């Protein structure tokens, strides 16, 4: 559906024609030359539900895809045109086309001063890139595009003038197009709730200025800001790397000073004391005041510490028995060297570290881990005799082979198990009535057994009953009752659902 067509090169606007000239258009001598603006093919004028528009002449195939305009779209364009024409010095034209068909504006508003605004009614969903592309096409021709949309699109990166109507493709058509200008909604252009007509008037005001610029200008600004952010992030990362490298060098220098000041305490002064665990000790100095102290560890010093190794912490080194061995070695060596203190560091998880007893400076675990083996002295170890005694204490006594003769067990006689006992194994005897009945009674019993079997087959085949897995219990689907064997009873012939059949009456 189109609102504009051409008749012998002259523009025909369906919204500007009165009813009588519109009806008389078919009698115009040049009516067969009426063509659409986009494809140039023959058109016909149509009136539907009081609305005038053009469409392709019947049985004409168009090679291009025209944009589908709903009745709501046409009504909104008519309302915009009437509102713009009501403003002084403004003139509106629907479906105004670029000379090169680059764009076709739904409603082109032109001021006496030459200022032009293109009102685009967009009731169907459209991507942000398409909004930007179409807006920039108008901006290249010094035309400001104003979008008339059902909902607010404030999440777009690029800001564009938009008039929010709340009127979509599925909305009810108004009695007159002019009532669409009375719809109220929050208008981003004025920053408050206002009617559609008030928003149109605000855009048409010559004092109105769009502060955000064209879409291309905004995209360039967004790209510039993103580049600045990327450069700032790269610069921040570089500074962080430099600071980390400086911290690493400072820590390495501090660790080197700590290692250089450390020494193996009295390697020949005293022999290692006897203890349950081997213990190594080293004489170190705090870096603040240079106070000497003794630190110890229960793990063998490694020649080189890998960066992936966990931080060393004195855990078992703080046990009373370990500290007693350190005191025993100091007493045996006659040394007055002070022992380092073990403090618990605040925070979670629980951590402990050595601390200088004089100035309370923390001895970092990575410094202790970096001490080479030659800076450590073995001060406590277990002797071979004590180790053997400990092994003997915890060793299980050997088991002695038992010498006894097995006596043959007396054979147990089999127990007679009756057929009624669950332990019975073997073939069952025949029923008593087959073995104990006389020759005259047996045929009657066999006939009764056959009749019972036939009756059971009939019950199992009855669709009114559900059969249990054992085949001898039935559930009536009419009343939900159950019965066993062939005792059908009240369930026969649907007696269970017949009023008055039960002894207690129907309920």
Coordinates of C-alpha atoms in Angstrom, one line a residue:
X1 CA 0.0 0.0 0.0
X2 CA 1.4 3.4 -1.1
X3 CA 0.0 6.9 -0.5
X4 CA 1.7 8.5 -3.5
X5 CA 1.6 7.7 -7.2
X6 CA 2.4 9.5 -10.4
X7 CA 0.0 10.4 -13.2
X8 CA 1.7 11.5 -16.4
X9 CA 4.7 12.7 -14.2
X10 CA 2.5 14.6 -11.8
X11 CA 2.5 13.6 -8.1
X12 CA -0.8 12.4 -6.7
X13 CA -1.1 12.3 -2.9
X14 CA -3.9 10.1 -1.7
X15 CA -4.0 12.0 1.7
X16 CA -4.7 15.3 0.0
X17 CA -7.5 14.3 -2.3
X18 CA -11.1 14.8 -1.3
X19 CA -13.6 12.0 -1.6
X20 CA -15.2 13.1 -4.9
X21 CA -12.0 13.8 -6.8
X22 CA -10.7 10.5 -5.5
X23 CA -13.7 8.6 -6.8
X24 CA -13.5 10.4 -10.2
X25 CA -9.8 9.5 -10.6
X26 CA -10.7 6.2 -12.3
X27 CA -12.5 8.2 -15.0
X28 CA -9.5 10.3 -15.8
X29 CA -8.3 9.8 -19.4
X30 CA -4.8 9.2 -18.2
X31 CA -5.7 6.8 -15.4
X32 CA -4.1 3.8 -17.2
X33 CA -0.7 5.6 -16.9
X34 CA -1.0 5.9 -13.1
X35 CA 2.3 4.4 -11.7
X36 CA 3.8 3.8 -8.2
X37 CA 6.7 5.8 -7.1
X38 CA 9.2 3.0 -6.3
X39 CA 8.8 0.5 -9.2
X40 CA 7.1 2.6 -11.9
X41 CA 4.5 -0.1 -12.6
X42 CA 0.8 0.6 -13.2
X43 CA -1.2 1.3 -10.1
X44 CA -4.8 1.5 -9.1
X45 CA -6.5 3.6 -6.5
X46 CA -8.2 1.7 -3.5
X47 CA -10.5 2.8 -0.8
X48 CA -10.8 0.5 2.2
X49 CA -12.5 1.3 5.5
X50 CA -12.5 5.0 4.6
X51 CA -8.7 5.1 3.9
X52 CA -7.4 6.0 0.4
X53 CA -4.2 4.5 -1.0
X54 CA -2.6 3.1 -4.1
X55 CA -1.5 -0.5 -4.9
X56 CA -0.4 -2.5 -7.9
X57 CA -2.9 -3.0 -10.7
X58 CA -4.3 -6.6 -10.6
X59 CA -2.3 -9.4 -12.1
X60 CA 0.9 -7.3 -12.3
X61 CA 4.1 -8.9 -11.0
X62 CA 6.6 -6.5 -9.4
X63 CA 10.3 -7.3 -9.6
X64 CA 11.1 -5.3 -6.4
X65 CA 10.1 -5.9 -2.8
X66 CA 8.0 -3.0 -1.6
X67 CA 7.9 -2.3 2.1
X68 CA 4.7 -3.6 3.7
X69 CA 2.7 -0.7 5.3
X70 CA -0.1 -1.7 7.6
X71 CA -3.3 0.3 8.2
X72 CA -1.7 1.6 11.5
X73 CA 1.3 2.8 9.6
X74 CA -0.8 4.7 7.1
X75 CA -2.9 6.3 9.9
X76 CA 0.2 7.5 11.7
X77 CA 1.6 9.1 8.6
X78 CA -1.7 10.8 8.0
X79 CA -1.8 12.1 11.6
X80 CA 1.8 13.4 11.3
X81 CA 1.1 15.2 8.0
X82 CA -2.0 17.0 9.5
X83 CA 0.0 18.0 12.6
X84 CA 2.9 19.4 10.6
X85 CA 0.6 21.3 8.2
X86 CA -1.1 22.9 11.2
X87 CA 2.2 24.5 12.3
X88 CA 3.0 28.0 10.8
X89 CA 5.5 28.0 7.9
X90 CA 5.7 24.2 7.8
X91 CA 4.6 22.0 5.0
X92 CA 4.4 18.2 5.0
X93 CA 4.6 15.8 2.2
X94 CA 4.1 12.0 2.5
X95 CA 6.4 9.5 0.8
X96 CA 8.8 12.2 -0.3
X97 CA 11.5 10.5 -2.5
X98 CA 15.1 11.4 -3.1
X99 CA 15.8 12.3 -6.8
X100 CA 18.0 9.2 -7.0
X101 CA 15.6 7.0 -5.0
X102 CA 18.3 6.8 -2.2
X103 CA 15.6 7.2 0.4
X104 CA 11.9 7.8 0.6
X105 CA 10.7 9.6 3.7
X106 CA 7.4 8.6 5.2
X107 CA 6.6 12.3 6.0
X108 CA 9.0 15.1 4.9
X109 CA 8.5 18.4 6.9
X110 CA 9.9 21.5 5.1
X111 CA 10.1 24.9 6.7
X112 CA 10.0 28.2 4.9
X113 CA 13.6 28.8 5.8
X114 CA 14.7 25.6 4.0
X115 CA 15.1 23.4 7.1
X116 CA 13.9 19.8 6.5
X117 CA 13.0 17.0 8.9
X118 CA 12.2 13.4 7.8
X119 CA 9.7 11.7 10.0
X120 CA 10.1 7.9 9.7
X121 CA 7.2 5.7 11.2
X122 CA 8.8 2.4 12.3
X123 CA 6.2 0.1 13.9
X124 CA 8.0 -3.2 13.2
X125 CA 11.2 -4.3 14.9
X126 CA 14.5 -3.0 13.3
X127 CA 18.1 -3.5 14.3
X128 CA 20.2 -0.6 15.7
X129 CA 22.5 -0.8 12.6
X130 CA 19.6 -0.3 10.3
X131 CA 18.5 2.7 12.4
X132 CA 22.0 4.1 12.1
X133 CA 22.3 3.4 8.3
X134 CA 19.0 5.0 7.4
X135 CA 19.6 8.0 9.7
X136 CA 23.0 8.7 8.2
X137 CA 21.6 8.6 4.7
X138 CA 19.4 11.6 5.7
X139 CA 22.3 13.3 7.5
X140 CA 24.4 13.1 4.4
X141 CA 21.7 15.3 2.6
X142 CA 21.5 17.7 5.6
X143 CA 18.2 16.3 6.7
X144 CA 17.4 15.4 10.4
X145 CA 15.7 12.0 10.7
X146 CA 13.0 11.8 13.5
X147 CA 11.8 8.3 14.3
X148 CA 8.2 7.6 15.4
X149 CA 8.3 4.3 17.3
X150 CA 6.0 2.3 19.6
X151 CA 8.5 1.8 22.5
X152 CA 11.5 3.6 23.9
X153 CA 14.9 2.4 22.5
X154 CA 17.1 4.1 25.0
X155 CA 19.6 1.1 25.1
X156 CA 21.0 2.0 21.7
X157 CA 24.7 3.1 21.6
X158 CA 23.9 5.9 19.1
X159 CA 21.3 8.4 20.2
X160 CA 18.7 9.4 17.6
X161 CA 15.6 11.7 17.9
X162 CA 12.7 9.5 18.7
X163 CA 9.0 10.1 19.4
X164 CA 7.4 7.3 21.5
X165 CA 3.7 6.7 20.8
X166 CA 2.8 3.3 22.3
X167 CA 0.9 2.6 19.1
X168 CA 2.1 -0.5 17.2
X169 CA 1.1 -2.7 14.3
X170 CA -1.5 -4.7 16.4
X171 CA -3.0 -1.6 18.1
X172 CA -6.7 -0.7 17.4
X173 CA -7.2 1.9 14.7
X174 CA -8.6 5.2 16.0
X175 CA -11.8 6.7 14.6
X176 CA -9.8 9.6 13.2
X177 CA -6.0 9.7 12.5
X178 CA -5.7 13.0 14.5
X179 CA -6.5 11.3 17.8
X180 CA -3.1 9.5 17.5
X181 CA -1.5 12.9 18.4
X182 CA -3.3 12.8 21.8
X183 CA -1.5 9.5 22.9
X184 CA 0.7 10.2 26.0
X185 CA 4.0 8.5 26.7
X186 CA 7.4 9.3 28.2
X187 CA 9.2 11.3 25.5
X188 CA 13.0 11.2 25.6
X189 CA 13.2 14.4 23.5
X190 CA 11.6 16.5 26.3
X191 CA 12.6 14.3 29.2
X192 CA 9.0 13.8 30.6
X193 CA 5.6 12.3 29.8
X194 CA 3.9 14.2 27.1
X195 CA 1.6 13.7 24.2
X196 CA 2.8 12.7 20.7
X197 CA 1.6 16.0 19.3
X198 CA 3.5 18.0 21.9
X199 CA 6.7 16.0 21.0
X200 CA 6.1 16.8 17.3
X201 CA 5.7 20.5 18.1
X202 CA 8.9 20.4 20.1
X203 CA 10.9 19.0 17.2
X204 CA 9.4 21.5 14.8
X205 CA 10.4 24.4 17.0
X206 CA 13.3 26.2 15.3
X207 CA 15.0 26.6 18.6
X208 CA 15.3 22.8 19.0
X209 CA 18.9 21.6 18.8
X210 CA 20.0 18.0 18.7
X211 CA 23.0 17.8 21.0
X212 CA 24.4 14.4 20.1
X213 CA 25.3 15.0 16.4
X214 CA 25.0 12.6 13.5
X215 CA 25.2 8.8 13.8
X216 CA 28.7 8.9 12.1
X217 CA 29.9 11.5 14.5
X218 CA 28.7 9.5 17.5
X219 CA 30.3 6.3 16.1
X220 CA 33.6 8.1 15.7
X221 CA 33.4 9.4 19.2
X222 CA 32.5 5.9 20.6
X223 CA 35.5 4.4 18.7
X224 CA 37.8 7.2 20.1
X225 CA 36.6 6.5 23.6
X226 CA 37.1 2.8 23.2
X227 CA 40.6 3.3 21.9
X228 CA 41.4 5.6 24.8
X229 CA 40.1 2.9 27.2
X230 CA 42.2 0.2 25.5
X231 CA 45.3 2.4 25.7
X232 CA 44.6 3.2 29.4
X233 CA 44.1 -0.5 30.2
X234 CA 47.3 -1.4 28.4
X235 CA 49.2 1.4 30.2
X236 CA 47.7 0.3 33.5
X237 CA 48.8 -3.3 32.8
X238 CA 52.3 -2.2 31.8
X239 CA 52.6 -0.1 35.0
X240 CA 51.3 -3.0 37.1
X241 CA 53.9 -5.3 35.4
X242 CA 56.7 -2.8 36.1
X243 CA 55.6 -2.5 39.7
X244 CA 55.4 -6.2 40.1
X245 CA 58.9 -6.5 38.7
X246 CA 60.2 -3.9 41.1
X247 CA 58.6 -5.7 44.0
X248 CA 60.1 -9.0 42.8
X249 CA 63.6 -7.4 42.6
X250 CA 63.2 -5.8 46.0
X251 CA 62.0 -9.1 47.5
X252 CA 64.9 -10.9 45.8
X253 CA 67.4 -8.3 47.2
X254 CA 65.9 -8.7 50.7
X255 CA 66.0 -12.5 50.5
X256 CA 69.6 -12.3 49.4
X257 CA 70.5 -10.1 52.4
X258 CA 68.7 -12.6 54.7
X259 CA 70.5 -15.6 53.1
X260 CA 73.9 -13.9 53.3
X261 CA 73.5 -13.1 57.0
X262 CA 72.5 -16.7 57.8
X263 CA 75.0 -19.3 59.0
X264 CA 75.0 -22.9 60.2
X265 CA 75.1 -22.6 64.0
X266 CA 78.1 -24.3 65.7
X267 CA 78.5 -27.2 63.3
X268 CA 81.3 -28.8 65.4
X269 CA 80.2 -27.5 68.8
X270 CA 77.8 -30.3 69.8
X271 CA 76.5 -33.6 68.4
X272 CA 72.8 -33.9 67.5
X273 CA 70.6 -34.9 70.4
X274 CA 68.4 -38.0 70.3
X275 CA 64.8 -37.3 69.2
X276 CA 61.9 -38.9 67.5
X277 CA 62.2 -36.7 64.4
X278 CA 65.2 -35.2 62.6
X279 CA 65.6 -31.5 63.1
X280 CA 67.7 -28.9 61.3
X281 CA 68.6 -25.4 62.6
X282 CA 70.0 -22.2 61.2
X283 CA 71.3 -19.0 62.7
X284 CA 69.7 -16.0 61.0
X285 CA 69.5 -12.2 61.7
X286 CA 66.5 -10.0 61.4
X287 CA 66.7 -7.3 58.8
X288 CA 65.5 -4.5 61.0
X289 CA 68.0 -4.6 63.9
X290 CA 70.3 -7.5 62.9
X291 CA 69.4 -9.5 66.0
X292 CA 70.7 -13.1 65.9
X293 CA 68.2 -15.9 66.5
X294 CA 67.9 -19.7 65.9
X295 CA 65.2 -21.1 63.6
X296 CA 64.6 -24.8 63.0
X297 CA 62.6 -27.1 60.7
X298 CA 61.6 -30.7 60.6
X299 CA 61.8 -31.2 56.8
X300 CA 65.1 -31.7 55.0
X301 CA 66.3 -28.5 53.3
X302 CA 66.0 -28.7 49.5
X303 CA 68.9 -27.6 47.3
X304 CA 66.7 -25.3 45.3
X305 CA 63.2 -24.1 45.8
X306 CA 60.8 -24.1 42.9
X307 CA 58.4 -21.2 42.3
X308 CA 55.5 -23.7 42.4
X309 CA 56.4 -25.0 45.9
X310 CA 53.9 -23.9 48.6
X311 CA 55.0 -21.3 51.2
X312 CA 56.9 -22.9 54.1
X313 CA 55.2 -22.4 57.5
X314 CA 56.4 -23.6 60.9
X315 CA 53.5 -25.9 62.0
X316 CA 54.9 -28.9 63.8
X317 CA 58.0 -26.9 64.7
X318 CA 56.0 -25.2 67.4
X319 CA 55.2 -28.5 69.2
X320 CA 56.5 -28.6 72.8
X321 CA 58.5 -31.8 72.2
X322 CA 60.3 -30.3 69.2
X323 CA 61.1 -27.1 71.1
X324 CA 62.4 -29.3 74.0
X325 CA 64.9 -30.9 71.6
X326 CA 66.0 -27.5 70.4
X327 CA 66.6 -26.4 74.0
X328 CA 68.5 -29.6 74.7
X329 CA 70.8 -29.0 71.8
X330 CA 71.4 -25.4 72.8
X331 CA 72.2 -26.6 76.3
X332 CA 74.6 -29.3 75.1
X333 CA 76.3 -26.8 72.8
X334 CA 76.5 -24.2 75.6
X335 CA 75.1 -21.6 73.2
X336 CA 73.3 -18.4 74.4
X337 CA 71.6 -17.9 71.0
X338 CA 68.0 -16.9 71.4
X339 CA 65.3 -18.9 69.8
X340 CA 62.9 -17.3 67.3
X341 CA 59.3 -17.0 68.5
X342 CA 56.4 -18.6 66.6
X343 CA 53.4 -16.3 66.1
X344 CA 50.1 -16.9 64.5
X345 CA 49.3 -14.5 61.7
X346 CA 45.9 -12.9 61.5
X347 CA 43.5 -14.1 58.9
X348 CA 42.2 -17.3 57.5
X349 CA 43.5 -20.0 57.0
X350 CA 45.5 -20.3 60.2
X351 CA 49.2 -19.5 59.5
X352 CA 52.3 -19.3 61.7
X353 CA 55.7 -17.8 61.1
X354 CA 58.9 -17.1 62.9
X355 CA 59.3 -13.7 64.6
X356 CA 62.4 -12.0 66.0
X357 CA 62.3 -12.1 69.8
X358 CA 63.7 -8.6 70.1
X359 CA 62.0 -6.4 67.5
X360 CA 59.1 -8.7 66.5
X361 CA 60.0 -8.6 62.8
X362 CA 58.4 -11.4 60.8
X363 CA 60.8 -13.9 59.2
X364 CA 59.1 -14.6 55.9
X365 CA 58.5 -18.3 55.0
X366 CA 60.0 -17.8 51.5
X367 CA 63.2 -16.6 53.1
X368 CA 63.4 -19.8 55.1
X369 CA 62.7 -21.9 52.1
X370 CA 65.4 -20.1 50.1
X371 CA 68.2 -20.9 52.6
X372 CA 70.5 -23.5 51.0
X373 CA 71.4 -26.8 52.8
X374 CA 74.9 -25.5 53.8
X375 CA 73.2 -22.9 56.0
X376 CA 71.5 -25.6 58.1
X377 CA 72.9 -27.9 60.8
X378 CA 71.4 -31.2 62.0
X379 CA 70.7 -30.8 65.7
X380 CA 68.4 -33.7 66.5
X381 CA 68.2 -37.2 65.0
X382 CA 67.1 -40.7 66.0
X383 CA 69.9 -43.3 66.7
X384 CA 69.9 -46.7 65.1
X385 CA 69.3 -48.3 68.5
X386 CA 66.4 -46.1 69.3
X387 CA 64.9 -46.6 65.8
X388 CA 65.3 -50.4 66.2
X389 CA 63.7 -50.3 69.6
X390 CA 60.8 -48.2 68.3
X391 CA 60.3 -50.7 65.4
X392 CA 60.4 -53.6 67.9
X393 CA 57.8 -51.8 70.1
X394 CA 55.4 -51.4 67.2
X395 CA 56.2 -54.6 65.5
X396 CA 53.5 -57.4 65.6
X397 CA 54.7 -60.6 67.2
X398 CA 55.0 -63.5 64.7
X399 CA 52.2 -65.9 64.5
X400 CA 53.0 -69.5 65.6
X401 CA 51.8 -72.3 63.5
X402 CA 49.1 -74.3 65.2
X403 CA 49.6 -78.1 65.5
X404 CA 46.4 -80.0 66.1
X405 CA 44.8 -82.9 64.4
X406 CA 41.4 -82.5 62.7
X407 CA 39.0 -85.2 63.9
X408 CA 36.4 -86.3 61.3
X409 CA 33.0 -84.8 62.0
X410 CA 30.1 -87.2 62.6
X411 CA 27.8 -87.6 59.6
X412 CA 24.3 -86.0 60.0
X413 CA 21.4 -88.0 58.9
X414 CA 19.0 -86.3 56.5
X415 CA 15.9 -84.8 58.0
X416 CA 12.5 -85.8 56.7
X417 CA 10.9 -82.6 55.2
X418 CA 7.2 -82.6 54.6
X419 CA 5.7 -81.2 51.4
X420 CA 4.1 -78.3 53.3
X421 CA 7.6 -77.2 54.5
X422 CA 9.3 -74.4 52.5
X423 CA 12.5 -76.5 52.5
X424 CA 10.9 -79.3 50.5
X425 CA 12.8 -80.1 47.3
X426 CA 11.5 -82.5 44.7
X427 CA 8.4 -83.4 42.8
X428 CA 5.1 -83.0 44.6
X429 CA 2.6 -85.8 45.0
X430 CA -0.7 -85.8 43.2
X431 CA -3.7 -84.1 44.9
X432 CA -5.3 -86.2 47.6
X433 CA -8.6 -86.3 45.8
X434 CA -6.9 -87.9 42.8
X435 CA -5.2 -90.6 44.9
X436 CA -7.9 -91.1 47.5
X437 CA -11.0 -90.8 45.3
X438 CA -12.7 -93.8 44.0
X439 CA -13.1 -94.7 40.4
X440 CA -16.7 -93.5 40.4
X441 CA -15.9 -90.0 42.0
X442 CA -12.8 -89.2 40.1
X443 CA -14.5 -88.3 36.7
X444 CA -16.8 -85.8 38.5
X445 CA -13.8 -84.2 40.2
X446 CA -11.9 -83.9 36.9
X447 CA -14.9 -82.4 35.1
X448 CA -15.3 -79.9 38.0
X449 CA -11.6 -79.0 37.7
X450 CA -12.0 -78.5 33.9
X451 CA -15.1 -76.3 34.4
X452 CA -13.2 -74.2 37.0
X453 CA -10.3 -73.7 34.6
X454 CA -12.7 -72.6 31.8
X455 CA -14.4 -70.2 34.2
X456 CA -11.0 -68.7 35.2
X457 CA -10.1 -68.2 31.5
X458 CA -13.4 -66.4 31.0
X459 CA -12.7 -64.1 33.9
X460 CA -9.2 -63.4 32.7
X461 CA -10.5 -62.5 29.2
X462 CA -13.2 -60.2 30.6
X463 CA -12.2 -56.6 29.8
X464 CA -14.0 -55.3 32.9
X465 CA -11.4 -57.0 35.2
X466 CA -7.7 -56.3 35.7
X467 CA -5.8 -59.6 36.4
X468 CA -3.0 -59.7 39.0
X469 CA 0.4 -61.3 38.1
X470 CA -0.5 -64.6 39.8
X471 CA -3.7 -64.9 37.7
X472 CA -6.1 -65.6 40.6
X473 CA -7.0 -62.1 41.8
X474 CA -9.2 -59.7 39.9
X475 CA -10.0 -55.9 40.2
X476 CA -13.3 -54.6 38.9
X477 CA -12.8 -51.5 36.7
X478 CA -16.3 -50.3 37.3
X479 CA -16.3 -50.0 41.1
X480 CA -12.7 -50.8 42.0
X481 CA -13.6 -53.8 44.1
X482 CA -11.5 -57.0 44.2
X483 CA -12.2 -60.7 44.4
X484 CA -10.2 -64.0 44.2
X485 CA -10.5 -67.1 42.2
X486 CA -13.9 -67.5 40.5
X487 CA -15.9 -65.8 43.4
X488 CA -17.2 -63.0 41.1
X489 CA -20.2 -62.4 43.3
X490 CA -21.8 -58.9 42.9
X491 CA -19.5 -57.9 40.2
X492 CA -21.1 -60.3 37.7
X493 CA -23.2 -58.6 35.0
X494 CA -22.2 -55.1 36.4
X495 CA -24.2 -55.8 39.5
X496 CA -21.8 -53.7 41.5
X497 CA -23.0 -50.5 39.8
X498 CA -26.7 -51.3 39.6
X499 CA -28.8 -49.4 42.2
X500 CA -30.4 -51.6 44.8
X501 CA -28.1 -54.6 44.2
X502 CA -26.0 -54.1 47.3
X503 CA -27.5 -55.2 50.6
X504 CA -26.9 -51.7 52.1
X505 CA -28.6 -50.0 49.2
X506 CA -27.3 -47.5 46.6
X507 CA -25.3 -44.4 47.7

